[in-house]
Every structure is written in structure tokens, then in C-alpha cells.
mmCIF file of C-alpha atoms in Angstrom:
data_model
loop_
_atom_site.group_PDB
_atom_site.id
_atom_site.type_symbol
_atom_site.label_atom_id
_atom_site.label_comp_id
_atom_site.label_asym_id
_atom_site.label_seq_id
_atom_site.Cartn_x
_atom_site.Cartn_y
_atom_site.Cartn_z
ATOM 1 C CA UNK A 1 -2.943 -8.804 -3.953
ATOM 2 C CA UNK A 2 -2.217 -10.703 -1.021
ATOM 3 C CA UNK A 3 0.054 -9.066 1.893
ATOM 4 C CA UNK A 4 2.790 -11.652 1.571
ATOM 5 C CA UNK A 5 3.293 -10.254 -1.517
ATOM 6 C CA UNK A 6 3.479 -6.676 -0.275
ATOM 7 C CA UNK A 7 5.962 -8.049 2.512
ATOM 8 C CA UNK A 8 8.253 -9.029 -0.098
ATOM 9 C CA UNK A 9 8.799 -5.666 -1.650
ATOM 10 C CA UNK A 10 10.992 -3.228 -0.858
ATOM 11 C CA UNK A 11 9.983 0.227 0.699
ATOM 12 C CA UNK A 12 10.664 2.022 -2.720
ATOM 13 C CA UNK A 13 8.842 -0.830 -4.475
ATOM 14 C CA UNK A 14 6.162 -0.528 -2.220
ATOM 15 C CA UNK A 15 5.724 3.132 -2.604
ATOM 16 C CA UNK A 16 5.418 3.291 -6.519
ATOM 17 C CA UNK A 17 2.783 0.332 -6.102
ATOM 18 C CA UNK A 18 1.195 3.160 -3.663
ATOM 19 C CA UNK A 19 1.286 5.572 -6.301
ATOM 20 C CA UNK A 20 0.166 3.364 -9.734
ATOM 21 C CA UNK A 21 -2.831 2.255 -7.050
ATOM 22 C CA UNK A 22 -3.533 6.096 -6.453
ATOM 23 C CA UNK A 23 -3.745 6.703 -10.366
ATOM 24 C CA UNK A 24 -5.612 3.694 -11.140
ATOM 25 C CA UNK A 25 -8.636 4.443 -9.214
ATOM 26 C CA UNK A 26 -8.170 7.896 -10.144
ATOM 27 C CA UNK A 27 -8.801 6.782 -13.423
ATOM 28 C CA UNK A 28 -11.723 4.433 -12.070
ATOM 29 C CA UNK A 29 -13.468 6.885 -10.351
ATOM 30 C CA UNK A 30 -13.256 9.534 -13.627
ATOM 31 C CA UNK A 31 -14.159 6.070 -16.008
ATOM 32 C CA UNK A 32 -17.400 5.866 -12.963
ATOM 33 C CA UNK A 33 -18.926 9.367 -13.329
ATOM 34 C CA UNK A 34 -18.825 9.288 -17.718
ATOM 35 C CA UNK A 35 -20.576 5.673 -17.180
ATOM 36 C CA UNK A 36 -17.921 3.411 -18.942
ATOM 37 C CA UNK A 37 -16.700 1.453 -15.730
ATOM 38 C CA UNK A 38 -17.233 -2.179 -16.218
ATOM 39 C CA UNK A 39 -16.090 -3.561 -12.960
ATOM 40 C CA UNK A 40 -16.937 -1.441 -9.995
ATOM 41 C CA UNK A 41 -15.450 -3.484 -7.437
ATOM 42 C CA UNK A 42 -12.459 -3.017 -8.605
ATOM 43 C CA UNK A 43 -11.992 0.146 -6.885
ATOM 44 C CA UNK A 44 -13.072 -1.759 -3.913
ATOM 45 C CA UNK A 45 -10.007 -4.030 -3.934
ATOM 46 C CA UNK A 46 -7.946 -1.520 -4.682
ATOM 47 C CA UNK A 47 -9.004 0.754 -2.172
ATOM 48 C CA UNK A 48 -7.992 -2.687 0.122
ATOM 49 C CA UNK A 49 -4.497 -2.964 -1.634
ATOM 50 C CA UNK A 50 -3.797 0.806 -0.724
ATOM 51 C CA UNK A 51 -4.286 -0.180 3.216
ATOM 52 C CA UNK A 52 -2.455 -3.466 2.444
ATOM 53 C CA UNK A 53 0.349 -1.712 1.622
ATOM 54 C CA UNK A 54 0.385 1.586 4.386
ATOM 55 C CA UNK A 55 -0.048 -1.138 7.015
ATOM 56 C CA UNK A 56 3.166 -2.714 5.590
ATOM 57 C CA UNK A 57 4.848 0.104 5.629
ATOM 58 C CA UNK A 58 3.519 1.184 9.361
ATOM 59 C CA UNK A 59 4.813 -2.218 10.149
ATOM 60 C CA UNK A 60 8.336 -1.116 9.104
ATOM 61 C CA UNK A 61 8.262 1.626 10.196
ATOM 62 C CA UNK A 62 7.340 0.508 13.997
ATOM 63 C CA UNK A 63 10.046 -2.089 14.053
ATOM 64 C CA UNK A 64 12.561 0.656 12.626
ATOM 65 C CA UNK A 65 11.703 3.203 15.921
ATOM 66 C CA UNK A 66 11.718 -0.157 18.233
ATOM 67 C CA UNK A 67 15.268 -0.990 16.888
ATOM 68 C CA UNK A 68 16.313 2.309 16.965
ATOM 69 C CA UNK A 69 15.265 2.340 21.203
ATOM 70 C CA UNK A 70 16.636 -0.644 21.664
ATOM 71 C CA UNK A 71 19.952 0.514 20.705
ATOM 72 C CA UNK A 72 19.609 3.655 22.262
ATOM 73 C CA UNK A 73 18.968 1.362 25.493
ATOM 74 C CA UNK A 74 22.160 -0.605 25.245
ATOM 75 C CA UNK A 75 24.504 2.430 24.824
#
């Protein structure tokens, strides 16, 4: 998925995309070691979506604490 994408979720959207991502390679990597995985790059790109999204939230997360000086600078 492209990041625009992830911008336009909220945080609580964005962390239960964090956790379906978590499960589905989960079930990837247990689908890898019996043999029946048909696309492994798939975790790959997953693997990418999972950073995607924590650098989103980083992101966020950054501006939040910068806001939060700012103000603390103006009272």
C-alpha cells in the first residue's frame, strides 16, 4: 500500500492495520516452513507496509511533542 494511503487513516485505523499485518505474516511465515506458500514476496511487502505505517505514526507522533513545545513556549 502506498503511504498516502496510510496518511489518510486514523491512529486507531492505523494500529489495527498494524496488527492484521502482524497476523498475516504470522500466518506466512507458519504457511513458509510446512511448504504451502505460493508467493514469498509477499511477506516482503508486508514487512514494508509494517514500516510504512510506524513511520506514520512516528510522524504523528513528532508533530504532537513539537505542538505540545510550542505551546508550552507561548505560555
Amino acid at each position: 500500500m502506498k503511504v498516502s494511503k496510510f496518511r489518510d487513516m486514523t491512529n486507531i485505523e492505523l494500529d489495527q492495520e498494524l496488527v492484521n499485518l502482524k497476523q498475516e505474516i504470522f500466518n506466512l511465515n507458519v504457511r513458509s516452513s510446512t511448504g504451502q506458500l505460493e508467493d514469498p514476496k509477499r511477506i516482503g511487502r508486508l514487512r514494508k507496509d509494517i514500516a510504512r505505517i510506524n513511520t506514520v505514526l512516528r510522524e504523528r507522533q513528532i508533530e504532537e511533542e513539537k505542538s505540545e513545545k510550542d505551546s508550552k513556549k507561548k505560555d
